[in-house]
GROMACS .gro file of C-alpha atoms in nm:
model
  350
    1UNK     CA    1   9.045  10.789   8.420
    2UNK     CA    2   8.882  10.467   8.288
    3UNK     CA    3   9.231  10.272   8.269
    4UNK     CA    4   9.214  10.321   8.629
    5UNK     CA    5   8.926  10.207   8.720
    6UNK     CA    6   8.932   9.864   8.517
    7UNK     CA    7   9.321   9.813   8.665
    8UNK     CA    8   9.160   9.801   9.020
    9UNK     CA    9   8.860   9.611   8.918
   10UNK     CA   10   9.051   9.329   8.745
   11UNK     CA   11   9.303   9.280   9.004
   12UNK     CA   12   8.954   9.223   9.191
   13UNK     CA   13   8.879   8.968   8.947
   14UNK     CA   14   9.195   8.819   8.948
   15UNK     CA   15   9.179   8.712   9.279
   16UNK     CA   16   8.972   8.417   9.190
   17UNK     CA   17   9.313   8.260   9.080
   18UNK     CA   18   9.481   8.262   9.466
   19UNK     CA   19   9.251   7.899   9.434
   20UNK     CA   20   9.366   7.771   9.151
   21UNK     CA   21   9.579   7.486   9.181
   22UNK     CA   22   9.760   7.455   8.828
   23UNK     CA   23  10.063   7.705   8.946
   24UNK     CA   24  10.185   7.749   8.580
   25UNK     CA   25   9.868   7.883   8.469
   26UNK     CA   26   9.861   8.098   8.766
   27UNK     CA   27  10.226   8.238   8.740
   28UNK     CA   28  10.215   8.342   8.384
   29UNK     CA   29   9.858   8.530   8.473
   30UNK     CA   30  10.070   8.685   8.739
   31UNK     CA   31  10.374   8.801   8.523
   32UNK     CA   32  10.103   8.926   8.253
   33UNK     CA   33   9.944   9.107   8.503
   34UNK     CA   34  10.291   9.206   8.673
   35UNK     CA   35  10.403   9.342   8.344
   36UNK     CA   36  10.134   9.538   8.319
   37UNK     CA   37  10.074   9.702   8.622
   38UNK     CA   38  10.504   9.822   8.530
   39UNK     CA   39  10.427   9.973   8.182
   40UNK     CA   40  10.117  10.199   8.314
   41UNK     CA   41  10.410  10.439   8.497
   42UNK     CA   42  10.698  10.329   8.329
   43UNK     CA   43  10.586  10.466   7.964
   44UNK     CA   44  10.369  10.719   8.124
   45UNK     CA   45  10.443  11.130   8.014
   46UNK     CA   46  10.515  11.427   8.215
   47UNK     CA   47  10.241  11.547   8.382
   48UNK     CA   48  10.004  11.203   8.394
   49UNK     CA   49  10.065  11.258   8.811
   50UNK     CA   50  10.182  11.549   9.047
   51UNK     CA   51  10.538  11.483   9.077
   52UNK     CA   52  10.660  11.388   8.739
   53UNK     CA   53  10.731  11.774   8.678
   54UNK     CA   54  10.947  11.800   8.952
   55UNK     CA   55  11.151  11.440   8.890
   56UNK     CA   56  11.203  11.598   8.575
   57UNK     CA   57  11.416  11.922   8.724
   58UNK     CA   58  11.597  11.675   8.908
   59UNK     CA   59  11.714  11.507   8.617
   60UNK     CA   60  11.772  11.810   8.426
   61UNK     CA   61  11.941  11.961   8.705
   62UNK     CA   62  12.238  11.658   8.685
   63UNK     CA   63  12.404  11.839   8.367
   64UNK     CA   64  12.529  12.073   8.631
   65UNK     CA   65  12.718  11.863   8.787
   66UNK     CA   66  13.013  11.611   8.744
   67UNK     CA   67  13.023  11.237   8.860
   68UNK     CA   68  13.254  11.284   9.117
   69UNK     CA   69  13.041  11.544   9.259
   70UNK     CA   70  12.717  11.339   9.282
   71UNK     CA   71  12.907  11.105   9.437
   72UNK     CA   72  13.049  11.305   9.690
   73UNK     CA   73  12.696  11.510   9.761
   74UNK     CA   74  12.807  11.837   9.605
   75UNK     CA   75  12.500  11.982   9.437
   76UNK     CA   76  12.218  12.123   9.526
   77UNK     CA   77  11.897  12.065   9.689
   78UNK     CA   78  11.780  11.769   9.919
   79UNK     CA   79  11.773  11.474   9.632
   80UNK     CA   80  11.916  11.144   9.815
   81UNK     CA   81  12.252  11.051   9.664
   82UNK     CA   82  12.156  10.735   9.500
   83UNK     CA   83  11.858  10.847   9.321
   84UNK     CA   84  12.056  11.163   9.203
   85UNK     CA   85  12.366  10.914   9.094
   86UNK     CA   86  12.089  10.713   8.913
   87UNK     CA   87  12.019  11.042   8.715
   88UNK     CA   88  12.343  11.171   8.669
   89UNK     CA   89  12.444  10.761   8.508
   90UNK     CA   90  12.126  10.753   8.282
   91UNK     CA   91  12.182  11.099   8.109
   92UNK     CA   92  12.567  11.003   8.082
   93UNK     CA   93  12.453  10.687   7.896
   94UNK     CA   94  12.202  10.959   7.640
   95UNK     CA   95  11.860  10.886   7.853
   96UNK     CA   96  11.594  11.125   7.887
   97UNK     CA   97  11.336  11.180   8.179
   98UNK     CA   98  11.146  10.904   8.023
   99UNK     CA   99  11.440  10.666   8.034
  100UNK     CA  100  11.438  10.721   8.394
  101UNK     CA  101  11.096  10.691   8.476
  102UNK     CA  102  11.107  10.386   8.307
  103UNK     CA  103  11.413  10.260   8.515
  104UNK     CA  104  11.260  10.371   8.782
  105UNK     CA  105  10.883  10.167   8.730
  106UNK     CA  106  11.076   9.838   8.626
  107UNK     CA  107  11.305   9.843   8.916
  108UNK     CA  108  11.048   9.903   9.166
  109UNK     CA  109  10.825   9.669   8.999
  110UNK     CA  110  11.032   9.394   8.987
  111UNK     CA  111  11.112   9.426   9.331
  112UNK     CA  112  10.783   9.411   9.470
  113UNK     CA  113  10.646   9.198   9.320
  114UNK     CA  114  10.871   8.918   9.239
  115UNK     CA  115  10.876   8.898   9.647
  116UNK     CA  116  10.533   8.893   9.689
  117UNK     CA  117  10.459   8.586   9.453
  118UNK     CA  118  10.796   8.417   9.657
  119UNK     CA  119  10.616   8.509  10.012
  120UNK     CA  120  10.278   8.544   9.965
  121UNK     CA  121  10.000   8.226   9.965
  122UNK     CA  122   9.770   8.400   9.803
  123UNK     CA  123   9.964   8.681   9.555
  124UNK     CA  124   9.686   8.852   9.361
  125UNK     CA  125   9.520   8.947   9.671
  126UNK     CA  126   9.870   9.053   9.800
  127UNK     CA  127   9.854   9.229   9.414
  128UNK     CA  128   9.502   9.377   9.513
  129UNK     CA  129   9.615   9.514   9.863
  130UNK     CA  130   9.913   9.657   9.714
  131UNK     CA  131   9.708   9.890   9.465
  132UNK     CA  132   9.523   9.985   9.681
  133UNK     CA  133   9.743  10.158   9.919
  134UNK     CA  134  10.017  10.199   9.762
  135UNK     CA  135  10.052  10.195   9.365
  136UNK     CA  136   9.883  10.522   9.294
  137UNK     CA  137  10.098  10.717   9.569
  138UNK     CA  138  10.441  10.569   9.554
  139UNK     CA  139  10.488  10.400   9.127
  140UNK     CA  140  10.314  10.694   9.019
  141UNK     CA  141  10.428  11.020   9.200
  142UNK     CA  142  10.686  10.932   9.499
  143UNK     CA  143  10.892  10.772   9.293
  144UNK     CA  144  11.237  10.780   9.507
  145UNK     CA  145  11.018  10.650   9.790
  146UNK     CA  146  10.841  10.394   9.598
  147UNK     CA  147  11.180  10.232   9.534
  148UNK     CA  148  11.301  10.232   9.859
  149UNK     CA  149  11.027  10.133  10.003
  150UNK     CA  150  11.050   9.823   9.775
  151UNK     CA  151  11.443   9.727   9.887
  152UNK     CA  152  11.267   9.734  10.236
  153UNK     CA  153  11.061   9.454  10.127
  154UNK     CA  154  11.397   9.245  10.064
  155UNK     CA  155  11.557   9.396  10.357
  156UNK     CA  156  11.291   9.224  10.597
  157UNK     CA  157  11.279   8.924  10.370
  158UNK     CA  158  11.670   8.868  10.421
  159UNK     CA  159  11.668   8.957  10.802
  160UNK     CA  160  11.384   8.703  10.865
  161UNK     CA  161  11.592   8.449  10.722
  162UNK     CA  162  11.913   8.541  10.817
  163UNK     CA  163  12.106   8.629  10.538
  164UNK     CA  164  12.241   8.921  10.704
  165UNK     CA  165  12.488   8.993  10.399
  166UNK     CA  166  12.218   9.055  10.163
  167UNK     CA  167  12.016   9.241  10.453
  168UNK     CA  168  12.248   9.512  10.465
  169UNK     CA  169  12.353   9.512  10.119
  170UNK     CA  170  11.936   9.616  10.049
  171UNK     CA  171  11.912   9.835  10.332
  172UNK     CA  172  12.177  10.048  10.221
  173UNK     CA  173  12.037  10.061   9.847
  174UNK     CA  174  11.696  10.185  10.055
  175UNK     CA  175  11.858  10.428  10.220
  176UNK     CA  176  12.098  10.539   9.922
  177UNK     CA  177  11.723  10.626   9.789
  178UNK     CA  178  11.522  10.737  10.069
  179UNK     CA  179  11.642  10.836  10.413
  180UNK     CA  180  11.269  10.763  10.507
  181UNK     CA  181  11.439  10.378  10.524
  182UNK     CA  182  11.628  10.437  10.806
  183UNK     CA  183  11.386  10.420  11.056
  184UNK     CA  184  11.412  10.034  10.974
  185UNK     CA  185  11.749   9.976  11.138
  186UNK     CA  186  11.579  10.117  11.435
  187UNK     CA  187  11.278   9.945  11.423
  188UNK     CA  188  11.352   9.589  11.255
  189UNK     CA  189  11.560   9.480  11.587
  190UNK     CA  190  11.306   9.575  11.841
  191UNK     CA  191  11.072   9.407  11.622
  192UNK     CA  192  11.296   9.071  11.689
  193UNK     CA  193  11.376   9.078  12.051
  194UNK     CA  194  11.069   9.246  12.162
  195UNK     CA  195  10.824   8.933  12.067
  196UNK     CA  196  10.484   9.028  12.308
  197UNK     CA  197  10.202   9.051  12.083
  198UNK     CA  198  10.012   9.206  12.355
  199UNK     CA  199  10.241   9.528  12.378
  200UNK     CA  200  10.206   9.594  11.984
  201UNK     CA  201   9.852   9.554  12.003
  202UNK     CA  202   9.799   9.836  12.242
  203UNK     CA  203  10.099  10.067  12.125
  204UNK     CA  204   9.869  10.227  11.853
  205UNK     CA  205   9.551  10.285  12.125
  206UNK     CA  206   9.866  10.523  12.290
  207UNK     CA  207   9.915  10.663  11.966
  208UNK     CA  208   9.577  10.779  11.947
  209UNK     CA  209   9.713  11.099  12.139
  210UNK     CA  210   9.820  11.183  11.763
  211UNK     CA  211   9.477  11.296  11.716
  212UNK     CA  212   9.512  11.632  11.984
  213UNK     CA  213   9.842  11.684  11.983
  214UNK     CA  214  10.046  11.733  11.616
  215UNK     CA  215  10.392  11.623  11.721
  216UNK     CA  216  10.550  11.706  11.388
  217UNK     CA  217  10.609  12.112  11.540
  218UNK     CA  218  10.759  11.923  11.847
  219UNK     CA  219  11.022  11.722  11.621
  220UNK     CA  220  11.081  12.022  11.407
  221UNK     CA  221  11.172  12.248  11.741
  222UNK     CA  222  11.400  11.976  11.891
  223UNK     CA  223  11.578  11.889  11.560
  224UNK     CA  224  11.418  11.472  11.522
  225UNK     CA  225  11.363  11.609  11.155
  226UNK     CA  226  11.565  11.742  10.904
  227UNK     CA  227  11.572  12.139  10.867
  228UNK     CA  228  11.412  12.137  10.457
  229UNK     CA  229  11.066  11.926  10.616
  230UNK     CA  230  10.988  12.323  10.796
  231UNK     CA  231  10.863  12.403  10.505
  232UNK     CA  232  10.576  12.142  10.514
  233UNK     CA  233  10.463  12.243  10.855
  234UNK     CA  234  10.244  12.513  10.726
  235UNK     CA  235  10.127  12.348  10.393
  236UNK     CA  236  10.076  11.983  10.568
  237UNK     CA  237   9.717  11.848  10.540
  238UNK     CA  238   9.610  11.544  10.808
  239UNK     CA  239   9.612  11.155  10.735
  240UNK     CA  240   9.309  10.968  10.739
  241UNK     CA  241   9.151  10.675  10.939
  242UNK     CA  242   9.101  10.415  10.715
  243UNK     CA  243   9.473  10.291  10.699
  244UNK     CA  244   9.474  10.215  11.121
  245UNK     CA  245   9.133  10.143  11.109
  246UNK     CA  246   9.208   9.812  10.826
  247UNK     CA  247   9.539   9.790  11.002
  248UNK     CA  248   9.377   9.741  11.350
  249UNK     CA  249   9.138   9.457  11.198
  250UNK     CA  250   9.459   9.255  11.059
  251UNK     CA  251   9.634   9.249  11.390
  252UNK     CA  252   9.352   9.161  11.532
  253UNK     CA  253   9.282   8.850  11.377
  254UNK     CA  254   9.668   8.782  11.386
  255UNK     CA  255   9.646   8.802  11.779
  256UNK     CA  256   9.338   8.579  11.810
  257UNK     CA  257   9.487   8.336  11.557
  258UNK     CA  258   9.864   8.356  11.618
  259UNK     CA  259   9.889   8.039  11.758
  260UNK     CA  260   9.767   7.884  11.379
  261UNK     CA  261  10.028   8.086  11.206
  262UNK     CA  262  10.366   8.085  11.431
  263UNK     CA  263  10.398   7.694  11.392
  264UNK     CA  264  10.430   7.725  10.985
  265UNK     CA  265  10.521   8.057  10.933
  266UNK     CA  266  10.722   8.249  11.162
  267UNK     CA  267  10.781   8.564  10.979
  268UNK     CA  268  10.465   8.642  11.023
  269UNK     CA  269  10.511   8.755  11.337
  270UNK     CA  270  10.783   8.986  11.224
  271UNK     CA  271  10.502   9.138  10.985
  272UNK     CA  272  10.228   9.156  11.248
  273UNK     CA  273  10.490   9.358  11.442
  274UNK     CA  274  10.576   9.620  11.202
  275UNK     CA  275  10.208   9.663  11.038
  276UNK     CA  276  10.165   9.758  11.422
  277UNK     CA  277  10.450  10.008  11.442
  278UNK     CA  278  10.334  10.125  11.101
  279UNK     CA  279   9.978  10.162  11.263
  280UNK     CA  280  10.071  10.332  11.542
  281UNK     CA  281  10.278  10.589  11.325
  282UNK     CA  282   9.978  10.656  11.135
  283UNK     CA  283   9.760  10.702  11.466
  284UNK     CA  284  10.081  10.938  11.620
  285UNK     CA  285  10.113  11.161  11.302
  286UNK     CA  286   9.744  11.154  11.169
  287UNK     CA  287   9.785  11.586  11.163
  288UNK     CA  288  10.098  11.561  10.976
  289UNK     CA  289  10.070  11.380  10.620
  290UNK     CA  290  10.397  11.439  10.503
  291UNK     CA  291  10.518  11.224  10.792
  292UNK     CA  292  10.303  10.898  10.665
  293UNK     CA  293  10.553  10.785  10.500
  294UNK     CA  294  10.712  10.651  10.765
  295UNK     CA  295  10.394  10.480  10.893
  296UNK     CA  296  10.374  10.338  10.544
  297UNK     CA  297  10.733  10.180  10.513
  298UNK     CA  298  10.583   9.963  10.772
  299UNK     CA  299  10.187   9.976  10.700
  300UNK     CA  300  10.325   9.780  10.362
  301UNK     CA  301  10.383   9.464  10.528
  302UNK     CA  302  10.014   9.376  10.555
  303UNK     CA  303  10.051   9.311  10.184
  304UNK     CA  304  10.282   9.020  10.270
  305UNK     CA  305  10.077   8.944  10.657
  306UNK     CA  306   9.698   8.912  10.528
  307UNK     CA  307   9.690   8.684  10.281
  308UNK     CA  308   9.897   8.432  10.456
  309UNK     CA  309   9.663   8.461  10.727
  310UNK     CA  310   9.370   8.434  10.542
  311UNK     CA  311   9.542   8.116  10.366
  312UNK     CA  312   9.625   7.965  10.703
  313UNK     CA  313   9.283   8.027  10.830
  314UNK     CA  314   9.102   7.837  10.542
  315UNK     CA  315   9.293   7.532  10.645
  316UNK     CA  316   9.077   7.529  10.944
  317UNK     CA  317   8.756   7.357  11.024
  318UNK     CA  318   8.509   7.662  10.904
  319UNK     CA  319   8.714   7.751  10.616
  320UNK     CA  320   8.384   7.841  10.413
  321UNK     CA  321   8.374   8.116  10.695
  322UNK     CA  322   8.749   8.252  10.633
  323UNK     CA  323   8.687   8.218  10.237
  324UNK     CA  324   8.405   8.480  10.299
  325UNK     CA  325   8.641   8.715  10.487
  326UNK     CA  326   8.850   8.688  10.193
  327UNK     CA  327   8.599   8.830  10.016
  328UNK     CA  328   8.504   9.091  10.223
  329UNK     CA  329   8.804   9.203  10.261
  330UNK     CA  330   8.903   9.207   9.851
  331UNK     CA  331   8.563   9.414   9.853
  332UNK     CA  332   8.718   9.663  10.081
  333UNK     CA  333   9.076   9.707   9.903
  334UNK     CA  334   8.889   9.713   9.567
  335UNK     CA  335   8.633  10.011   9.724
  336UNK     CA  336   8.921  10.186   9.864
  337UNK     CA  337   9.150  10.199   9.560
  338UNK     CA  338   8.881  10.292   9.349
  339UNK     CA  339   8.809  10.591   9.556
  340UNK     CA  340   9.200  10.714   9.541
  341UNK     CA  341   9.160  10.767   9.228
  342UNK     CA  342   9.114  11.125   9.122
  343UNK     CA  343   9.219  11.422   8.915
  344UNK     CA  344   9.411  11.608   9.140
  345UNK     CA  345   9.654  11.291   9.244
  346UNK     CA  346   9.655  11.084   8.873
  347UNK     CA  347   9.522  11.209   8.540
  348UNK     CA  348   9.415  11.067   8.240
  349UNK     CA  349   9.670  10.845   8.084
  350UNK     CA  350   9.813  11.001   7.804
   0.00000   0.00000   0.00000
């Protein structure tokens, strides 16, 4: 477990470099880093996390079936079509489950975090942030998830800016790999014309009726879930805390400071809007973990909201105060990742 452990504590580290000012020096850190935070899952072997196993039947299971059929949805089971075409075109081309995996790692990879050095002020606390909550879960284990979850990134990133081409060009890649992404075409537009940051800051104290009431039965009964997700309902464990609790303490300081952020940044506003959907998901279905993952799709965004922030605040008169809160909250995302980290999610590598 030691590789672990000194991945999370030298993205800590690293974060000293979000104030240097030589940007070569700092971008080929970043790649290194970048590079290396891809090869951990993409050379990793079956049975280094809890899914891997099952990926593999997946990609076994494409022998059975013909191109045409994968691309018309005629086989078995629940797989989304795109990540079952992406098996069925890498054993065509003489791959193995490792060639996937490794397909799989890069392209996600790449993905994420390409955008967050474009977006982010300060990227290796973005980095930080993103391990934390994120890298264990989706690179390792929910792989199909983990890469959809990265075309949202670019999804939001081309609908901010209003390259609406390329916005539904990456949507539909999401969805081709998890229908989890189609809450975004729901959610992305309200996020636009509904712009009162007062409403998404009390949304998620609503949500806290999540915590006596399980509504996942409730979607289940009236069909607002697909039929397969039954057989979570009596398996499912219950969220934690910590995710609206951190979640809650970004927004905040985005609503007290919007006014310092809106002027030079305005998708950040777009961000502070979905982590607070994403918050109040979390809050709504804290009984029912199998239905994070949509609270997550738009949790992810404080990767790209908080260090902006914190960038924008340090421009200010007390920066010396702000740099501190940097600090603390590194501290926090380098305490919580290092507690994630256990046997029965990720094993040795090996």
């Amino acid at each position: 477990m030691l590789i672990y452990y000194l991945v999370f504590l030298f993205s800590f580290l690293l974060c000293g470099f979000d104030y240097l000012k030589d940007q070569s020096v700092k971008l080929i850190v970043y790649v290194a880093f970048s590079a290396f935070l891809i090869a951990l899952p993409a050379f990793r072997t079956i049975g280094t996390d809890n899914d891997s196993g099952s990926y593999e039947e997946i990609f076994l299971s494409g022998n059975k079936y013909s191109l045409a059929e994968v691309l018309e949805g005629k086989y078995e089971g629940n797989t989304e079509r795109g990540y079952m075409l992406l098996n069925k075109v890498i054993l065509m081309m003489g791959g193995d489950i490792n060639t996937l995996l490794f397909v799989v790692a890069v392209l996600t990879g790449v993905l994420n975090y390409t955008l967050i050095y474009k977006v982010s002020k300060f990227p290796f606390t973005a980095l930080l942030i993103y391990l934390s909550f994120f890298y264990l879960y989706r690179d390792f284990t929910q792989i199909r998830y983990a890469l959809s979850c990265a075309f949202a990134y670019w999804t939001v990133f081309f609908f901010i800016r209003g390259r609406y081409f390329s916005f539904f060009f990456s949507f539909m890649v999401a969805m081709l790999f998890h229908n989890t992404a189609f809450a975004l075409i729901v959610i992305l537009p309200l996020c636009y014309f509904f712009k009162n940051r007062y409403i998404y800051m009390i949304i998620p104290f609503f949500c806290l009726i999540g915590i006596f009431v399980n509504p996942f039965p409730i979607l289940l009964s009236l069909g607002g879930v697909p039929e397969h997700m039954q057989m979570y309902l009596d398996e499912d464990g219950a969220g934690g805390l910590a995710v609206s609790a951190i979640g809650l303490s970004i927004m905040l300081i985005y609503f007290i400071y919007y006014n310092k952020f809106e002027k030079k940044d305005s998708g950040l506003a777009i961000y502070y809007r979905l982590l607070a959907v994403g918050v109040s998901l979390s809050l709504l279905f804290i009984q029912a973990s199998i239905l994070q993952r949509f609270s997550y799709l738009f949790f992810q965004f404080c990767v790209l909201l908080l260090p902006n922030m914190l960038s924008g605040l340090q421009r200010l008169k007390d920066r010396y105060y702000f740099v501190l809160l940097h600090f603390l909250f590194n501290c926090f995302f380098l305490y919580y990742g290092v507690k994630l980290i256990a046997p029965t999610l990720i094993r040795p590598y090996f």
